[in-house]
Short mmCIF file of C-alpha atoms and ligand atoms in Angstrom, two decimals:
data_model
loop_
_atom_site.label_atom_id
_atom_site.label_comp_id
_atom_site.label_asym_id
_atom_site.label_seq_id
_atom_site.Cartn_x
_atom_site.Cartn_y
_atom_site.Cartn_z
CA UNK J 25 106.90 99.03 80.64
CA UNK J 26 106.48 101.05 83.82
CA UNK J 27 105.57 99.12 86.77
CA UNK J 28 104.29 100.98 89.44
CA UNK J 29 102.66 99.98 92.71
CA UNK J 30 99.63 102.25 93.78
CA UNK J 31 98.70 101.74 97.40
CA UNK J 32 99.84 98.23 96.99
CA UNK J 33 98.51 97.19 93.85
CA UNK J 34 100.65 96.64 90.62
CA UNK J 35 99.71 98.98 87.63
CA UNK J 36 101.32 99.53 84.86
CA UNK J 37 102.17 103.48 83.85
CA UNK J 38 100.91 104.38 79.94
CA UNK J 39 102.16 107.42 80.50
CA UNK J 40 97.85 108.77 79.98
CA UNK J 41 97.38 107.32 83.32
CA UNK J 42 97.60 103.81 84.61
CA UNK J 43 95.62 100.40 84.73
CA UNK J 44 95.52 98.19 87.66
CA UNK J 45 96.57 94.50 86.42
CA UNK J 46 94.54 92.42 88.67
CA UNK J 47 91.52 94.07 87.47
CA UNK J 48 93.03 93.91 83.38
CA UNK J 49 94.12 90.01 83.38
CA UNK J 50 89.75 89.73 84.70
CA UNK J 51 91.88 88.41 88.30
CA UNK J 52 94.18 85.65 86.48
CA UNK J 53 97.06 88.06 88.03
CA UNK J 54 97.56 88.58 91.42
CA UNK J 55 97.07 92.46 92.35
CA UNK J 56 100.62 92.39 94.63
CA UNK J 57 103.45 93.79 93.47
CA UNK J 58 105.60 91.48 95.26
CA UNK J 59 104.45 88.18 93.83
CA UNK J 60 104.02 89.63 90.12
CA UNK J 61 107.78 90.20 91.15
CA UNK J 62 108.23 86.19 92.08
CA UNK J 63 107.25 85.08 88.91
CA UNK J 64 108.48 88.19 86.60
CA UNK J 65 109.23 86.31 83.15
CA UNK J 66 105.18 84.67 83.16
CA UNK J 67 103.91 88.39 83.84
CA UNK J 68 105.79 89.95 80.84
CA UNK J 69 104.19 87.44 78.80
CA UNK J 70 100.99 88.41 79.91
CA UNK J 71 101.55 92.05 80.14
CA UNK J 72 101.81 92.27 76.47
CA UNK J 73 98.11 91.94 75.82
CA UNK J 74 97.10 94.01 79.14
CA UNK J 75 94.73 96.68 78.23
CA UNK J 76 92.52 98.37 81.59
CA UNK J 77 90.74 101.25 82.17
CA UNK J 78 92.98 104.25 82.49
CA UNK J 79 92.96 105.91 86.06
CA UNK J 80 95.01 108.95 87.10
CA UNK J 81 98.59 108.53 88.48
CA UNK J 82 98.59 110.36 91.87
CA UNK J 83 102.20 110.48 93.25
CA UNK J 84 100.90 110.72 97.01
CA UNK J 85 99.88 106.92 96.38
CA UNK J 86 102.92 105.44 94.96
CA UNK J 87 104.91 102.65 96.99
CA UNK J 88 107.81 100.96 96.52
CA UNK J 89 107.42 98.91 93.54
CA UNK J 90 109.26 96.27 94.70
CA UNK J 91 108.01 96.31 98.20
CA UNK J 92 109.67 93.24 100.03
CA UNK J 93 112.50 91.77 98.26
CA UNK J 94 113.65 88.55 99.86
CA UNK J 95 117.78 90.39 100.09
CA UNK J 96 118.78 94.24 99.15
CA UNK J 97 122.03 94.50 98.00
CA UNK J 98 123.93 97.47 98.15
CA UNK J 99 127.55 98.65 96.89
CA UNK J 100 129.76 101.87 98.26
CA UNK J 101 132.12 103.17 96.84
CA UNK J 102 131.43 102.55 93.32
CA UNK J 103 132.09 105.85 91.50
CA UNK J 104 135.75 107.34 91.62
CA UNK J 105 134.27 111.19 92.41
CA UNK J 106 133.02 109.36 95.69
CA UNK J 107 135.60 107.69 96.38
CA UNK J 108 137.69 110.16 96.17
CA UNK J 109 135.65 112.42 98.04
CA UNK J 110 135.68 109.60 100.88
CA UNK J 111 139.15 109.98 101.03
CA UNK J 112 139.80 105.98 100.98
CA UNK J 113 141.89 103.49 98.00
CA UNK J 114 139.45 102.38 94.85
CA UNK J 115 138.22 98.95 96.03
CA UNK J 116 139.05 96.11 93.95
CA UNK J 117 135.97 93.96 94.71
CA UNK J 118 132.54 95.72 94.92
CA UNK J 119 132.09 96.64 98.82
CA UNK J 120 128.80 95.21 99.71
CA UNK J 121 126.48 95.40 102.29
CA UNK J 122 122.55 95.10 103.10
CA UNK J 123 119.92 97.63 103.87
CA UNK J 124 117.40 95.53 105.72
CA UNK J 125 113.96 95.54 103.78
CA UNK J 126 112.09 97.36 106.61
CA UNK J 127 113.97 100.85 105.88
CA UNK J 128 112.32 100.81 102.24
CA UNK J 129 109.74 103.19 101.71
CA UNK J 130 107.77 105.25 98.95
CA UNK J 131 108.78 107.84 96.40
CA UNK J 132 106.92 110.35 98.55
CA UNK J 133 106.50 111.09 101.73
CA UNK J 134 108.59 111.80 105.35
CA UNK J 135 111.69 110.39 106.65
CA UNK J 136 112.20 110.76 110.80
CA UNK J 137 115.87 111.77 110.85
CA UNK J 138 117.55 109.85 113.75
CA UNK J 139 120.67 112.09 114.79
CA UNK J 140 122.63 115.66 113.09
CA UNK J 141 124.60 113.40 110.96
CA UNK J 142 122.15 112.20 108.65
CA UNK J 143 123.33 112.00 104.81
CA UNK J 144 121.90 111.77 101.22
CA UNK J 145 122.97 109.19 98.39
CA UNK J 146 120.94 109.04 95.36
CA UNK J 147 121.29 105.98 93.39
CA UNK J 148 120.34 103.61 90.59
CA UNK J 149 118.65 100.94 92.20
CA UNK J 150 117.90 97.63 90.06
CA UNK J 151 115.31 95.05 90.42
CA UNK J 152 116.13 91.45 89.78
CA UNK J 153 113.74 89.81 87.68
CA UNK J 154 114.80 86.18 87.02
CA UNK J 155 116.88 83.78 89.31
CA UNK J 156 120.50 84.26 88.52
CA UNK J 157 123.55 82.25 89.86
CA UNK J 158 127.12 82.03 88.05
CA UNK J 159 126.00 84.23 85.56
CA UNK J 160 128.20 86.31 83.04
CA UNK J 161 128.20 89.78 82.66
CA UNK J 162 127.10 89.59 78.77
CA UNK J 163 123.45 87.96 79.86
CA UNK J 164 122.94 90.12 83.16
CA UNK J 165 120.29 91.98 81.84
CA UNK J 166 118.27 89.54 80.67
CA UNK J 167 118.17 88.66 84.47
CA UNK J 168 116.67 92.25 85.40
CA UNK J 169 113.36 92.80 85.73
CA UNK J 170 113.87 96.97 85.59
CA UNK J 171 115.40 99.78 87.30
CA UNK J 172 114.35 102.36 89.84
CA UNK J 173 115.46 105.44 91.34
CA UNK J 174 116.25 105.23 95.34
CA UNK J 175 118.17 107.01 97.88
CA UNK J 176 120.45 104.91 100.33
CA UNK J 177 120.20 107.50 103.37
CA UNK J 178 123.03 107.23 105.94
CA UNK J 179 123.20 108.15 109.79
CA UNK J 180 126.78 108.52 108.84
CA UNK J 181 127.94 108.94 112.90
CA UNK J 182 126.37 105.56 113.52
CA UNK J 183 128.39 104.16 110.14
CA UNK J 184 131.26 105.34 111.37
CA UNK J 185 131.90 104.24 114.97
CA UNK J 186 134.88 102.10 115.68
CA UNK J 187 136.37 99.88 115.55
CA UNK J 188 134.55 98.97 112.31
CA UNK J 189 132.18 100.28 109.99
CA UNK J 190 128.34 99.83 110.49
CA UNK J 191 127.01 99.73 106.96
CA UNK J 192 123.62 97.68 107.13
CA UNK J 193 122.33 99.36 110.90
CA UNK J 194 123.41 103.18 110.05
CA UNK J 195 121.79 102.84 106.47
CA UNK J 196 118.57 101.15 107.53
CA UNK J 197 116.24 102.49 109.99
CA UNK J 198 112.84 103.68 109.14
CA UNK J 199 112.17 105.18 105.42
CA UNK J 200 115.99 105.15 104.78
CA UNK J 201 115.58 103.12 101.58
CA UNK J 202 113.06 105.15 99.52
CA UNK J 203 112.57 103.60 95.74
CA UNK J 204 110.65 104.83 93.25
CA UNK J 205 108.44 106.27 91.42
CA UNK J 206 108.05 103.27 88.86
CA UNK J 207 110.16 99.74 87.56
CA UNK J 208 111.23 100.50 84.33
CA UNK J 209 112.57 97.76 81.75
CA UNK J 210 115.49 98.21 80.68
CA UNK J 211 114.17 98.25 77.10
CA UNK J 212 112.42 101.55 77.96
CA UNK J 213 115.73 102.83 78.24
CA UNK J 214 117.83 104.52 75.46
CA UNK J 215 121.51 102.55 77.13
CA UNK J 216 120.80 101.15 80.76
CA UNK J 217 124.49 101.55 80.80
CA UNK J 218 124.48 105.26 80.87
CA UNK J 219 121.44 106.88 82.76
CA UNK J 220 122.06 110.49 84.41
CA UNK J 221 120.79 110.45 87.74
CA UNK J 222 121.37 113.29 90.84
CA UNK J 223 119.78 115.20 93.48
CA UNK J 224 118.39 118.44 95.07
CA UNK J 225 118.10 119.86 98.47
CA UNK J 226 115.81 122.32 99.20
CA UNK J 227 116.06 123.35 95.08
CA UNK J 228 119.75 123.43 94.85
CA UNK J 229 121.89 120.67 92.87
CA UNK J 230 124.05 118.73 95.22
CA UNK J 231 124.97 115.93 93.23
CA UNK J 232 125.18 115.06 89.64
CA UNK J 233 126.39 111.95 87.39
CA UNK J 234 126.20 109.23 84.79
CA UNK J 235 125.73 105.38 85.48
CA UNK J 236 128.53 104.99 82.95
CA UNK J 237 131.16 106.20 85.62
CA UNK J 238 130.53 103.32 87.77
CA UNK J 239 133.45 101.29 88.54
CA UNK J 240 131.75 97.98 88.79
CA UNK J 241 129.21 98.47 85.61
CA UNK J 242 125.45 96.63 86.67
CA UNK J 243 126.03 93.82 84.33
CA UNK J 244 129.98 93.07 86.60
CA UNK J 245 127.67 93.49 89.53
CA UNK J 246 125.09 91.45 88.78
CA UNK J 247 127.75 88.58 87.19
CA UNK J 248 130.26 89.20 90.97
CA UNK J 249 127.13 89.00 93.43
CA UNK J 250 125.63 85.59 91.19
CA UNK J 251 128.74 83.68 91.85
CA UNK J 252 128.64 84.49 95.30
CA UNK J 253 125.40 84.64 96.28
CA UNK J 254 121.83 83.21 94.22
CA UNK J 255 120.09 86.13 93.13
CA UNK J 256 116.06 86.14 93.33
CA UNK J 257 113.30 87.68 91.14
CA UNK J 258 112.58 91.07 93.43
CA UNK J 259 115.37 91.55 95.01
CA UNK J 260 117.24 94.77 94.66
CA UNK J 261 120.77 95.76 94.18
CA UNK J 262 121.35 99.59 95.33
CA UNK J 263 124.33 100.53 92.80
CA UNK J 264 126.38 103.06 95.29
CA UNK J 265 126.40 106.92 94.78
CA UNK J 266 128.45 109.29 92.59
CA UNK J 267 130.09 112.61 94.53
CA UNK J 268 128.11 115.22 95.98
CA UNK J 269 127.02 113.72 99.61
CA UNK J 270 127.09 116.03 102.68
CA UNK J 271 129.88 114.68 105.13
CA UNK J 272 132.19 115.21 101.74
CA UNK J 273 131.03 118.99 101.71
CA UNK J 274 133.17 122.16 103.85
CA UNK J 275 131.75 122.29 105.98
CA UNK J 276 129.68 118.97 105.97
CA UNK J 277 126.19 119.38 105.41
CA UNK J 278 123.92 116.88 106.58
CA UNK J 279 120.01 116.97 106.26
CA UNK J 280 117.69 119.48 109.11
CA UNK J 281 114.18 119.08 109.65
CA UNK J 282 112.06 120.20 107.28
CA UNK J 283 114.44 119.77 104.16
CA UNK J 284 113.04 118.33 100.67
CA UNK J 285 115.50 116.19 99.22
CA UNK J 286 114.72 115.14 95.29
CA UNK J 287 116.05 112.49 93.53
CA UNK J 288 115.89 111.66 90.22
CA UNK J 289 117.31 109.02 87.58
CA UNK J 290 116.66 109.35 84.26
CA UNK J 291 114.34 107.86 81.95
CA UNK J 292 113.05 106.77 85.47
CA UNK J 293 111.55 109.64 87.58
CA UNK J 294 111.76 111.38 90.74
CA UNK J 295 111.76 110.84 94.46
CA UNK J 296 110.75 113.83 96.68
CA UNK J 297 111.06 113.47 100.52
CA UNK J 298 110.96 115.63 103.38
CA UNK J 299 112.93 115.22 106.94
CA UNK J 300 111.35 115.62 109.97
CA UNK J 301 112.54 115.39 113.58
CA UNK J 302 112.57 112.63 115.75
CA UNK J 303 109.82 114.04 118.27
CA UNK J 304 111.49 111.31 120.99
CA UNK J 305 114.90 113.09 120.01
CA UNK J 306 113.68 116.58 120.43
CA UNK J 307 112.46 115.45 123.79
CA UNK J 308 115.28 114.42 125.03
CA UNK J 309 117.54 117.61 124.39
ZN1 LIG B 17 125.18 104.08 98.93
#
């Protein structure tokens, strides 16, 4: 199934168009994405039989299809090109932090840059589906509702200041989580295990890689976070970033006004965002 959340109501994708599922279920489903979310194992059961009238999928009007998670999850350094390209010792534990639910955003649209120094990271982002706590890695995925395509954008001078690291606040303001275009299940999916995923600026490749390089695999991430923390149905673990971002680049590169940045995983889709200037920023200089 693709899940997809039109102007903040669920659909589901055929792939001819979509259907909205409030409107299919005759209003026994609730039309937000978010609570469908909540209670994701009783909506697969009735998404079986869900037949609507097809509509056409315009992109401008997709959201994020999981819209307000109750936590967001996210890991760095979890593919050796990047962490070699960060220039810092593999990590023997996943290194997590949180992007605060406001910075989520669409699979379209602008992103106010807040400095020079702001940075790209596409990523596999996946979507919890059923409460999970203590699990093992060999039944993760039955706890995962799907997976989505996001980008966890850095101000990477703010993430940097001493004395330590600022994770969460540099990766969070404003449209800095976009996810997207649709939830896909993972049995949509030739091997969840191994999905290409990458992204463009302004046309040209500037990173490239496979889900199956990452050194905590999303079944050991899902089984390390659940014995640490109770996962819920919605909430979204951002899987870190394979080589290829712009402070890693000679000379660094870091996204301008104006830039499109696209971002795709496969079997999934693609984001497509453009940067724009902080007007209070360009007042100031
Ligand atoms: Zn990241």
């Amino acid at each position: 199934m693709r899940f997809v959340n039109v102007n903040g109501r669920a659909g589901i994708d055929t792939g001819d168009g979509y259907f909205d599922v409030e409107e299919a279920s005759g209003g026994a489903l609730p039309a937000d994405p978010g609570a469908l979310l909540r209670d994701w194992s009783r909506f697969q059961d009735a998404a079986v039989d869900l037949r609507g009238p097809l509509r056409e999928l315009e992109t401008e009007q997709l959201q994020a299809p999981s819209p307000e998670p109750r936590q967001v999850f996210a890991i760095g350094l979890n593919y050796r090109g990047h962490v070699g390209e960060a220039e810092v010792e593999e990590p023997i534990a996943p290194t997590t932090f949180t992007k605060f639910p406001t910075c989520l955003t669409g699979p379209v649209g602008d992103v106010v840059l807040t400095g020079d120094t702001v940075d790209w990271e596409v990523e596999l982002v996946v979507v919890v589906g059923k409460l999970a706590r203590g699990i093992d890695a060999g039944t993760a995925w039955d706890h995962v509702a799907g997976v989505t395509a996001g980008q966890d954008i850095t101000d990477r001078q703010q993430q940097r200041l001493p004395p330590v690291p600022q994770f969460s606040l540099s990766k969070s303001h404003p449209g800095f989580g976009p996810i997207g275009p649709a939830l896909v299940t993972p049995d949509e999916l030739g091997d969840p295990d191994d999905l290409g995923l990458g992204c463009t600026l302004n046309g040209e490749t500037v990173q490239l890689g496979r889900t199956r390089d990452l050194i905590f695999s999303v079944p050991e991430l899902i089984s390390r976070l659940s014995h640490n923390v109770t996962l819920l149905p919605g909430d979204l673990i951002f899987t870190g970033t394979p080589d290829g971002v712009g402070m890693a680049r000679t000379p660094p590169a870091f996204l301008r006004a104006g830039d499109i940045l696209e971002s795709f995983v496969e079997g999934v889709g693609t984001l497509r965002h453009r940067f724009v200037a902080d007007p209070e920023l360009v007042a100031a200089r």
